Structures are given as C-alpha cells and as structure tokens.
mmCIF file of N, CA and C in Angstrom:
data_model
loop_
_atom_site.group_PDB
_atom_site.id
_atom_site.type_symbol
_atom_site.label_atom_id
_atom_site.label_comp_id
_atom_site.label_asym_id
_atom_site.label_seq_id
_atom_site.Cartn_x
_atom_site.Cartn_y
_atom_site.Cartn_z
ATOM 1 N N UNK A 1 157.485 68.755 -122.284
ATOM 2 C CA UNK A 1 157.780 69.980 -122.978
ATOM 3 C C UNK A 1 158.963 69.745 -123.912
ATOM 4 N N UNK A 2 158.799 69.672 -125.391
ATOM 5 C CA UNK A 2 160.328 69.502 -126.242
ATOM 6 C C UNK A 2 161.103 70.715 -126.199
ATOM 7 N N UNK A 3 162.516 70.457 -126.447
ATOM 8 C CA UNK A 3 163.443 71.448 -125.671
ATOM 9 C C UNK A 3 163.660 72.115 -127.132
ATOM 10 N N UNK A 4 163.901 72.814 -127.383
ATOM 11 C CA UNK A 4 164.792 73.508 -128.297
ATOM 12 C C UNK A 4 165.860 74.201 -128.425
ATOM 13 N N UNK A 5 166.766 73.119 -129.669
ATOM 14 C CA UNK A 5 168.186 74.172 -129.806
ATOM 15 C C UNK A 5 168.289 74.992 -130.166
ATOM 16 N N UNK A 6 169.118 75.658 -128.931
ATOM 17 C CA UNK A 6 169.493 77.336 -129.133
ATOM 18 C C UNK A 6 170.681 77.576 -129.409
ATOM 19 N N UNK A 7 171.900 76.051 -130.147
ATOM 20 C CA UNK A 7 172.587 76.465 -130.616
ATOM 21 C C UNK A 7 172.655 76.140 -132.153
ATOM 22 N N UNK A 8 171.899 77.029 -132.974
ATOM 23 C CA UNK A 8 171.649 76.955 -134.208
ATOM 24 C C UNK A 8 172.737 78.193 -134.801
ATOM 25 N N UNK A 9 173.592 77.112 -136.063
ATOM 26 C CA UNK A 9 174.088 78.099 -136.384
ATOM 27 C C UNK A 9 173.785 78.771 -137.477
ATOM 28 N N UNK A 10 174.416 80.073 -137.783
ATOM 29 C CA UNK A 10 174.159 80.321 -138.711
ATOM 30 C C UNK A 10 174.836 80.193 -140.365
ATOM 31 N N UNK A 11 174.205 80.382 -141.316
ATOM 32 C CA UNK A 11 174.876 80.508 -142.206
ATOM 33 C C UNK A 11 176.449 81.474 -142.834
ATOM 34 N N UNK A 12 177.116 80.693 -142.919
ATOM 35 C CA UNK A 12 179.041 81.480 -142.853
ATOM 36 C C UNK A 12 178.667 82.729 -143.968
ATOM 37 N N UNK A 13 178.508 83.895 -143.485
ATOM 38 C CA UNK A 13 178.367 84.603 -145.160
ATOM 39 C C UNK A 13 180.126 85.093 -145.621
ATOM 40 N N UNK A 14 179.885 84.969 -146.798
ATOM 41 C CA UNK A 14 180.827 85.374 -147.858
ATOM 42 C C UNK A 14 182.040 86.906 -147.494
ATOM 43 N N UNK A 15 182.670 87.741 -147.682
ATOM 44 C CA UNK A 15 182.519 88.907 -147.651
ATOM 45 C C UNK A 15 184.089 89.060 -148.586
ATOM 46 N N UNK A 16 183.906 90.039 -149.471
ATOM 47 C CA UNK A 16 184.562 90.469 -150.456
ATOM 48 C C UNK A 16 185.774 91.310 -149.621
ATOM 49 N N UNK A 17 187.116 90.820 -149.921
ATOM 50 C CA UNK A 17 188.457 91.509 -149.745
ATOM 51 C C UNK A 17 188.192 93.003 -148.824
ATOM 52 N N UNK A 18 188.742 92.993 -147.802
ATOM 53 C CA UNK A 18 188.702 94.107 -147.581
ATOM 54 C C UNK A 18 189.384 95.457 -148.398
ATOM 55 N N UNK A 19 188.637 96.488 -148.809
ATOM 56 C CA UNK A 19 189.025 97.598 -149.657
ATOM 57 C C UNK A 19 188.633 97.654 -151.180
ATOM 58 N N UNK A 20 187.943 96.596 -151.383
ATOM 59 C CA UNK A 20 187.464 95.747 -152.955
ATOM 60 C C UNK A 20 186.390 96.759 -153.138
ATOM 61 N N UNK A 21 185.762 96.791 -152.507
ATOM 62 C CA UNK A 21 184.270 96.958 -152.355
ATOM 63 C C UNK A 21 183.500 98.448 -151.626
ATOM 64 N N UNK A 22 182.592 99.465 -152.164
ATOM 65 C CA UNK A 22 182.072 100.276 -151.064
ATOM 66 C C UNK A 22 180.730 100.000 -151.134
ATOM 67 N N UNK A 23 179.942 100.562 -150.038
ATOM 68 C CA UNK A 23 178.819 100.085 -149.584
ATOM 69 C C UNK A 23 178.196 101.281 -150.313
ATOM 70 N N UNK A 24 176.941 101.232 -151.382
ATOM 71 C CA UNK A 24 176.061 102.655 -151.516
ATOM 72 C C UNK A 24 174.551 101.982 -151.740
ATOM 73 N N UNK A 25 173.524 102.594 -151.232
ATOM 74 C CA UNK A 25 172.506 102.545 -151.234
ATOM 75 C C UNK A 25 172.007 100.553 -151.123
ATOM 76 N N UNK A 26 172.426 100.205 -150.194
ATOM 77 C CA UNK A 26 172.901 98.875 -149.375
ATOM 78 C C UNK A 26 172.938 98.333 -150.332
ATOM 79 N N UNK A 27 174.346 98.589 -151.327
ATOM 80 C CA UNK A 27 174.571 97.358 -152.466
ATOM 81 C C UNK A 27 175.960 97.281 -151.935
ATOM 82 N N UNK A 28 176.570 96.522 -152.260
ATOM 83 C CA UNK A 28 178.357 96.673 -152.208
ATOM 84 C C UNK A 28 178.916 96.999 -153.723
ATOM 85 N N UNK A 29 179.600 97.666 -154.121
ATOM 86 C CA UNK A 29 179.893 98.164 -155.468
ATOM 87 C C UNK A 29 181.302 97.975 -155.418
ATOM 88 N N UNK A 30 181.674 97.304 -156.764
ATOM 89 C CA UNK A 30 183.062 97.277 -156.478
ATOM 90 C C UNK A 30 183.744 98.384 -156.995
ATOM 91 N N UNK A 31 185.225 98.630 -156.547
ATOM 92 C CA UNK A 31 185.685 99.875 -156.989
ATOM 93 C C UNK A 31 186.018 100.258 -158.035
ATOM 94 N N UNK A 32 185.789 99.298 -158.719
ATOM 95 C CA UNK A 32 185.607 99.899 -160.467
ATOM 96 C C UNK A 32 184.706 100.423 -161.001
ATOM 97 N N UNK A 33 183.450 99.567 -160.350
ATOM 98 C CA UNK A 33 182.278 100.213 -160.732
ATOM 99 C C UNK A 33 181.846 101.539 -159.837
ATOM 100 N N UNK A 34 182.853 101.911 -158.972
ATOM 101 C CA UNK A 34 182.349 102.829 -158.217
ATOM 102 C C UNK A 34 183.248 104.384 -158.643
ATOM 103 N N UNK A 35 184.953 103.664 -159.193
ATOM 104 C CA UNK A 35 185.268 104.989 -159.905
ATOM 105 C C UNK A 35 184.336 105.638 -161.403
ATOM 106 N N UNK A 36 183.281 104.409 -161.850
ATOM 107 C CA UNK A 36 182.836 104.690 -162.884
ATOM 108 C C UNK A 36 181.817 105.580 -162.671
ATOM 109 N N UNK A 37 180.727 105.281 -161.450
ATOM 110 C CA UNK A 37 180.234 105.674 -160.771
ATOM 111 C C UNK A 37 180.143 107.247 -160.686
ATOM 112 N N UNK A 38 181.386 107.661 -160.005
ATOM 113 C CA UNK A 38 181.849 108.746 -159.598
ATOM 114 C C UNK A 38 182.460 110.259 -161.405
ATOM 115 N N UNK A 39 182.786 108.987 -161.925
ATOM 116 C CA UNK A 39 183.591 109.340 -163.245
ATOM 117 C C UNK A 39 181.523 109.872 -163.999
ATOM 118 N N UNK A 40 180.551 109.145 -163.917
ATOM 119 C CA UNK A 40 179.183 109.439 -164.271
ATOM 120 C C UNK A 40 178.855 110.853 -163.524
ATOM 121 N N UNK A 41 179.049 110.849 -162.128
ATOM 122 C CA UNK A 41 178.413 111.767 -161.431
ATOM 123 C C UNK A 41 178.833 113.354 -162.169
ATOM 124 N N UNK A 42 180.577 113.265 -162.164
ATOM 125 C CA UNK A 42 180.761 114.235 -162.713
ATOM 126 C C UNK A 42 180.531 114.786 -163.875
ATOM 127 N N UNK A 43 180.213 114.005 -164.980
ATOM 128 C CA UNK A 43 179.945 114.595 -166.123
ATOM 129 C C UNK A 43 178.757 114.839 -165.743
ATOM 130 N N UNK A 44 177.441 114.425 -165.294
ATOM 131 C CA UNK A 44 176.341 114.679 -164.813
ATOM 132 C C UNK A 44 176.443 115.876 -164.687
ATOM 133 N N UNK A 45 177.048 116.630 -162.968
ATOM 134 C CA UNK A 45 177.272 118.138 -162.855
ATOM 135 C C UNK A 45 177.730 118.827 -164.194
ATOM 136 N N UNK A 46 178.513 118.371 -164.330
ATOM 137 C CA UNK A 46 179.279 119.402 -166.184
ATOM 138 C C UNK A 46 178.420 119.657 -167.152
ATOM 139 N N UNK A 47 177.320 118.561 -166.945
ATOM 140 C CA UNK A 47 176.273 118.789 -167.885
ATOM 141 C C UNK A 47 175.121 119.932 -167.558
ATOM 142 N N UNK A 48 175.034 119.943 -166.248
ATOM 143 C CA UNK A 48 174.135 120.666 -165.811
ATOM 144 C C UNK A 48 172.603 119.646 -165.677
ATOM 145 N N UNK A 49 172.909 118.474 -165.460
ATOM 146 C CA UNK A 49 171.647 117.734 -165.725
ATOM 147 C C UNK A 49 171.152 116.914 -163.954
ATOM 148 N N UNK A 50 170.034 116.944 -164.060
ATOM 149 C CA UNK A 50 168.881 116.990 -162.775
ATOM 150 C C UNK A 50 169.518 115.795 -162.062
ATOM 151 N N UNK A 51 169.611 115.432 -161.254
ATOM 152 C CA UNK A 51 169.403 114.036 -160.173
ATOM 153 C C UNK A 51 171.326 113.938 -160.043
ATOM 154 N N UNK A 52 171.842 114.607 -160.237
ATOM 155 C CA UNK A 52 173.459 114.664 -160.344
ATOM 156 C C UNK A 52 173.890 114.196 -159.477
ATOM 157 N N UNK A 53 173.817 112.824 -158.630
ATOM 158 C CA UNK A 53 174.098 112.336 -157.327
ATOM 159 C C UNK A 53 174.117 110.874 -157.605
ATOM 160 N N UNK A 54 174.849 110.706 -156.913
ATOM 161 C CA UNK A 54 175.335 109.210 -156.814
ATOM 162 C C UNK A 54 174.292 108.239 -156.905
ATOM 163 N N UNK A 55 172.992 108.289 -156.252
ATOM 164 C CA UNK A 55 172.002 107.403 -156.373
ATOM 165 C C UNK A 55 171.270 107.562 -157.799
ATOM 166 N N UNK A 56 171.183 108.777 -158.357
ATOM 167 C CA UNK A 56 170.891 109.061 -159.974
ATOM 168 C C UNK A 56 171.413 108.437 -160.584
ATOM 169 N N UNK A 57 173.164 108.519 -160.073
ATOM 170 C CA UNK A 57 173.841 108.493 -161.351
ATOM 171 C C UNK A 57 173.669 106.720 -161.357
ATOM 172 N N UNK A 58 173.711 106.181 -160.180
ATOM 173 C CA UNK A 58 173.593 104.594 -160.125
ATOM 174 C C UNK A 58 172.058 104.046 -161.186
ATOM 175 N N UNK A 59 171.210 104.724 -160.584
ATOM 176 C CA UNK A 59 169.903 104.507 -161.632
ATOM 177 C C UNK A 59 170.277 104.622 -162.940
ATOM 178 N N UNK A 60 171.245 106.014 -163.792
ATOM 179 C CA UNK A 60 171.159 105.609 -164.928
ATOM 180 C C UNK A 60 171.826 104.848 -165.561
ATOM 181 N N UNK A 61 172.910 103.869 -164.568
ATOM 182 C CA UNK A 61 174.154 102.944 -164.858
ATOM 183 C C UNK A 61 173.011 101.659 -165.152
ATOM 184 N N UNK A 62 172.323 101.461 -163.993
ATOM 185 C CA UNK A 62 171.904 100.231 -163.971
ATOM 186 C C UNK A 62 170.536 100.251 -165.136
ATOM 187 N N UNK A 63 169.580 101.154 -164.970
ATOM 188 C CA UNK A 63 168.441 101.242 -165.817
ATOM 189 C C UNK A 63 168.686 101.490 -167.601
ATOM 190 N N UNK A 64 169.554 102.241 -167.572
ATOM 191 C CA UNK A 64 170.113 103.038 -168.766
ATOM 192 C C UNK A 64 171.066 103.004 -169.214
ATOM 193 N N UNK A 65 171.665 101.894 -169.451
ATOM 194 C CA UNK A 65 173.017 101.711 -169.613
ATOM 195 C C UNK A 65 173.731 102.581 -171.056
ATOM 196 N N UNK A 66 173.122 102.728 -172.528
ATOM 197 C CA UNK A 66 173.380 103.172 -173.446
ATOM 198 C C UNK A 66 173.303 104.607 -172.845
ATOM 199 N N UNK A 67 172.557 105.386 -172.457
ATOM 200 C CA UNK A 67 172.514 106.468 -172.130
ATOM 201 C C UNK A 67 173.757 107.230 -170.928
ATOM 202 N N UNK A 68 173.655 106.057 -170.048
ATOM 203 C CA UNK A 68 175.383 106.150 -169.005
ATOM 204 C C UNK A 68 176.803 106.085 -170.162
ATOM 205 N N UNK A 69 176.927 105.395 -171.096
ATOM 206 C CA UNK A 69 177.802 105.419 -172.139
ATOM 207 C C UNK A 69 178.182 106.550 -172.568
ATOM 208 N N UNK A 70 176.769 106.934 -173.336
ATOM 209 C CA UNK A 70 177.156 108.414 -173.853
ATOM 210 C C UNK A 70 177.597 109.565 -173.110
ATOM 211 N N UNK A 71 177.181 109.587 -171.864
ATOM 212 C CA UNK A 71 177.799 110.784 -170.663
ATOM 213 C C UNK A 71 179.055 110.750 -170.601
ATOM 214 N N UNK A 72 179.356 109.288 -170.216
ATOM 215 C CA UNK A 72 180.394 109.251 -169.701
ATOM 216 C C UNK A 72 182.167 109.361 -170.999
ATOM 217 N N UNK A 73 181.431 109.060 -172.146
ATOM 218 C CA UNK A 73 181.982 109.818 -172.907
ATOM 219 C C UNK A 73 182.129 110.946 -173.170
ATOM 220 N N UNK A 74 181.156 111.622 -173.120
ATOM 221 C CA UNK A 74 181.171 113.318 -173.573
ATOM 222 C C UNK A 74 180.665 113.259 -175.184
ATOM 223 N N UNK A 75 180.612 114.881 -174.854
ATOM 224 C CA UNK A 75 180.173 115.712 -176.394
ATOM 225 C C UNK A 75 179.456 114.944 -177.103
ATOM 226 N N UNK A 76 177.955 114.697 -176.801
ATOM 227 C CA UNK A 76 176.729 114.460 -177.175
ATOM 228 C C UNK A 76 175.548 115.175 -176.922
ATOM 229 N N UNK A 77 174.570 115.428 -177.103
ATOM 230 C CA UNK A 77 173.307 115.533 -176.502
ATOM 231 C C UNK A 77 172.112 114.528 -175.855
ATOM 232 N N UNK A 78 171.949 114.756 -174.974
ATOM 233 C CA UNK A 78 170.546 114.085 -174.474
ATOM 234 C C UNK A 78 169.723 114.440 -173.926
ATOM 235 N N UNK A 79 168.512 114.100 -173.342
ATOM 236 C CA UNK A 79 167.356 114.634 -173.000
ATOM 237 C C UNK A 79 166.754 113.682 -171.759
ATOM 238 N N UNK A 80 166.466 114.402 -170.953
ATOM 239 C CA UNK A 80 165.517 114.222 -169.731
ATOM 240 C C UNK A 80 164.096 114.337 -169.801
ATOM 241 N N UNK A 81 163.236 113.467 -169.458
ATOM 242 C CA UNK A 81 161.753 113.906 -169.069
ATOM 243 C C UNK A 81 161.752 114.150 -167.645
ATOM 244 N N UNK A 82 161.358 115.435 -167.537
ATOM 245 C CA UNK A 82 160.982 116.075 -166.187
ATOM 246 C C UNK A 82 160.346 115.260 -165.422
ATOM 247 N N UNK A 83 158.611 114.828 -166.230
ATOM 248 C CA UNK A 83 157.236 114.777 -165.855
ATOM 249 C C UNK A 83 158.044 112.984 -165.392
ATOM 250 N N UNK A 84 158.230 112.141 -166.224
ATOM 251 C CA UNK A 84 158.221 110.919 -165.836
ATOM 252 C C UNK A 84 159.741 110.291 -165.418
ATOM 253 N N UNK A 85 160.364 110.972 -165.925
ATOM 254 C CA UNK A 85 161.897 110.336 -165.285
ATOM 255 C C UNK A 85 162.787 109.827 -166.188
ATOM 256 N N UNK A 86 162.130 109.554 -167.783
ATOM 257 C CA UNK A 86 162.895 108.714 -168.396
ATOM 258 C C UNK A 86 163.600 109.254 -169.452
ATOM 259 N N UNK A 87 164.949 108.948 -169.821
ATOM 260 C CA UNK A 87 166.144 109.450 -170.130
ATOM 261 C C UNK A 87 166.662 108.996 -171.892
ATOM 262 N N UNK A 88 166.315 109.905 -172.727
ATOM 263 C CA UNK A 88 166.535 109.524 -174.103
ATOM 264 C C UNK A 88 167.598 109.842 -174.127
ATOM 265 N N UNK A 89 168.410 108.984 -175.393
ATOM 266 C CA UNK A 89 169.686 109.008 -175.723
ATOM 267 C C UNK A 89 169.670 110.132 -177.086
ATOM 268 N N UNK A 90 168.715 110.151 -177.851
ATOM 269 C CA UNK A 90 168.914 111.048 -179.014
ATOM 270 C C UNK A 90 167.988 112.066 -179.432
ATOM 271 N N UNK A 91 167.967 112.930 -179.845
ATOM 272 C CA UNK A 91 167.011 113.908 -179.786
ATOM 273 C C UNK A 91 165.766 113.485 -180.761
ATOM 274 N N UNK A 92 165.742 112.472 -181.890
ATOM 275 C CA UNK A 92 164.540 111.398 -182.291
ATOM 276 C C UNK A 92 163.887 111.169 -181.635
ATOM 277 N N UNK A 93 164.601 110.605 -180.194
ATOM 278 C CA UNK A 93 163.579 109.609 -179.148
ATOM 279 C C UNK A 93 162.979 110.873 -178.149
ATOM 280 N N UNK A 94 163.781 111.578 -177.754
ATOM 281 C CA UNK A 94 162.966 113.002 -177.451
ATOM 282 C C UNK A 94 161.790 113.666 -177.895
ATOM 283 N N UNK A 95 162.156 113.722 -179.480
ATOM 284 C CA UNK A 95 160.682 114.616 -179.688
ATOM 285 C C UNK A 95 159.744 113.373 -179.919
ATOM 286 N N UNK A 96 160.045 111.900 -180.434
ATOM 287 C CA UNK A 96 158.686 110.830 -180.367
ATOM 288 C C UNK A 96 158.263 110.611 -178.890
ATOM 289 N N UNK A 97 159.281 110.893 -177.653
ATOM 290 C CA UNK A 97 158.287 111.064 -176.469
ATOM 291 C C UNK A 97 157.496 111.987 -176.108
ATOM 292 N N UNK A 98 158.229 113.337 -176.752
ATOM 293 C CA UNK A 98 157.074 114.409 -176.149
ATOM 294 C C UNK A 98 155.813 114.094 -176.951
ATOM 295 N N UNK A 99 155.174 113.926 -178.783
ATOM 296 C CA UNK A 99 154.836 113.800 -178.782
ATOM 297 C C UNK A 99 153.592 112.664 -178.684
ATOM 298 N N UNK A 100 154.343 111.800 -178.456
ATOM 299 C CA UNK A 100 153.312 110.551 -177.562
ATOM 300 C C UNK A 100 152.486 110.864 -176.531
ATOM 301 N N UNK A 101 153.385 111.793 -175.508
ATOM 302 C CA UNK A 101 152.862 112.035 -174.547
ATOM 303 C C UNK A 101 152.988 113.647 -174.211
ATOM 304 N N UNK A 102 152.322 114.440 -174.805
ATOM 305 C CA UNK A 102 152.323 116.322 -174.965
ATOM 306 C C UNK A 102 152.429 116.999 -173.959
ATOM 307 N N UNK A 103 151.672 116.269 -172.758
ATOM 308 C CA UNK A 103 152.006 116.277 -170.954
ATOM 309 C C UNK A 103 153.002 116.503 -170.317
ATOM 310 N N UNK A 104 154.311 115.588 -171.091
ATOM 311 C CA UNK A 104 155.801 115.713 -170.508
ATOM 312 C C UNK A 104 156.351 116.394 -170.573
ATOM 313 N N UNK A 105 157.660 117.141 -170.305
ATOM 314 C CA UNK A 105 157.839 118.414 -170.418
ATOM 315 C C UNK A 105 160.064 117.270 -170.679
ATOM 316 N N UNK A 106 160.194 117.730 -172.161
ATOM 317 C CA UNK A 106 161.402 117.034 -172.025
ATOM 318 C C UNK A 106 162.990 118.198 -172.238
ATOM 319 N N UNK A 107 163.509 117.679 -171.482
ATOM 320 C CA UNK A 107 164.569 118.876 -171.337
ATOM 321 C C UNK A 107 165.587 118.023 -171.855
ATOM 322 N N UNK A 108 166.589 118.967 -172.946
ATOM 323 C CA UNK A 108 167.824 118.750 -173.148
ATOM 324 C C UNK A 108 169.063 118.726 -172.686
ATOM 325 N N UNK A 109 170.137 118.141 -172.867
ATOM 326 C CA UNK A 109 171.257 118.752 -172.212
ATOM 327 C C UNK A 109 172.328 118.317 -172.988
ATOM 328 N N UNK A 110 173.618 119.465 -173.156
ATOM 329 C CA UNK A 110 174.577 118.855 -173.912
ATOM 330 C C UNK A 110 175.667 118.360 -173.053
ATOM 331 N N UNK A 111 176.060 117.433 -172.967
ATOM 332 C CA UNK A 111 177.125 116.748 -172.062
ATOM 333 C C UNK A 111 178.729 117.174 -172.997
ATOM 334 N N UNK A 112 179.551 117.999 -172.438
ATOM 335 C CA UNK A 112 180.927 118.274 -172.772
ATOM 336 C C UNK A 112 181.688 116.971 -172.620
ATOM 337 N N UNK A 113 182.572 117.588 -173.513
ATOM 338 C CA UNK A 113 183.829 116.032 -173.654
ATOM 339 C C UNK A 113 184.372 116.044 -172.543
ATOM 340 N N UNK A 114 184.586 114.334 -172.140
ATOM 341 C CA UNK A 114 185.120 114.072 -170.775
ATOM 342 C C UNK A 114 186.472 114.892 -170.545
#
C-alpha cells in the first residue's frame, strides 16, 4: 500500500498591510480606491440615480470608467438604460441607444457639482 504525505504544505499567501485594504464583494480594495468608491456612491444618491450602492457604484468604476469620471465630478448629465443596464455618458449616445433599440426605456439624470 504507498503511503501518502500528509505533510504537504501549503502555498505562503501574500497579505496586504494591515488597514491598507477593505474586503467588498470578495475583492480587497485598497483605501483609495475605496474612499473613491464611497466619494461615487454619494454623488450617485445626489443624483437620484438607480443601483446607488456600493456594488453599482463598483460596476460603474470598473465597467465604465469615463462615465464614473463624470459623476464623480459633478454638474453633467447622463443617462441610464433601465431595460439593459448600460450607462451613457452624453445625451448623443442616449438618444443613438434608444433609437437602435426603441424597446429600452433610457432615463436621464443630472449629477450636481461635487
């Protein structure tokens, strides 16, 4: 019968400074990117615009980066598609999505200065 070792070790993992780092939606984010994060969420609420939560606001950091810009600046407009999720930066790209697709239903919003 061959024996097998059961003292296998494991691999040493890494781990970032304690206080560097918070844990959201099992990523580790560092705290810059997480006051930015937070600095997104709120203009989000101010705007009055849909998904206003930390895991939104992370989607439109990471997916949407030009569009996280403009929020997080202020005093612009942008637009939401209800129907599919996806997030125009200018009211051009708004009305060439609705009419591409007449189905979608695209909502505006004006984001106030930070």
């Amino acid at each position: 019968m061959p024996s097998h070792d059961k003292t296998r070790t494991r691999p040493e993992r890494r781990r970032a400074p304690a206080g560097s780092t918070v844990r959201l939606e099992g990523l580790h984010v560092s705290r810059a990117a997480w006051k930015r994060l937070e600095a997104l969420v709120a203009q989000l609420v101010r705007a009055g615009i849909p998904r206003a939560h930390r895991s939104g606001a992370l989607d439109l950091l990471v997916l949407h980066p030009e569009v996280a810009a403009l929020v997080l600046v202020g005093g612009c407009r942008i637009s939401w598609c209800a129907t599919c999720g996806a997030w125009l930066p200018t009211a051009r790209d708004a009305l060439a999505h609705q009419d591409e697709q007449r189905e979608h239903v695209v909502q505006g919003f004006l984001v106030p200065p930070a």
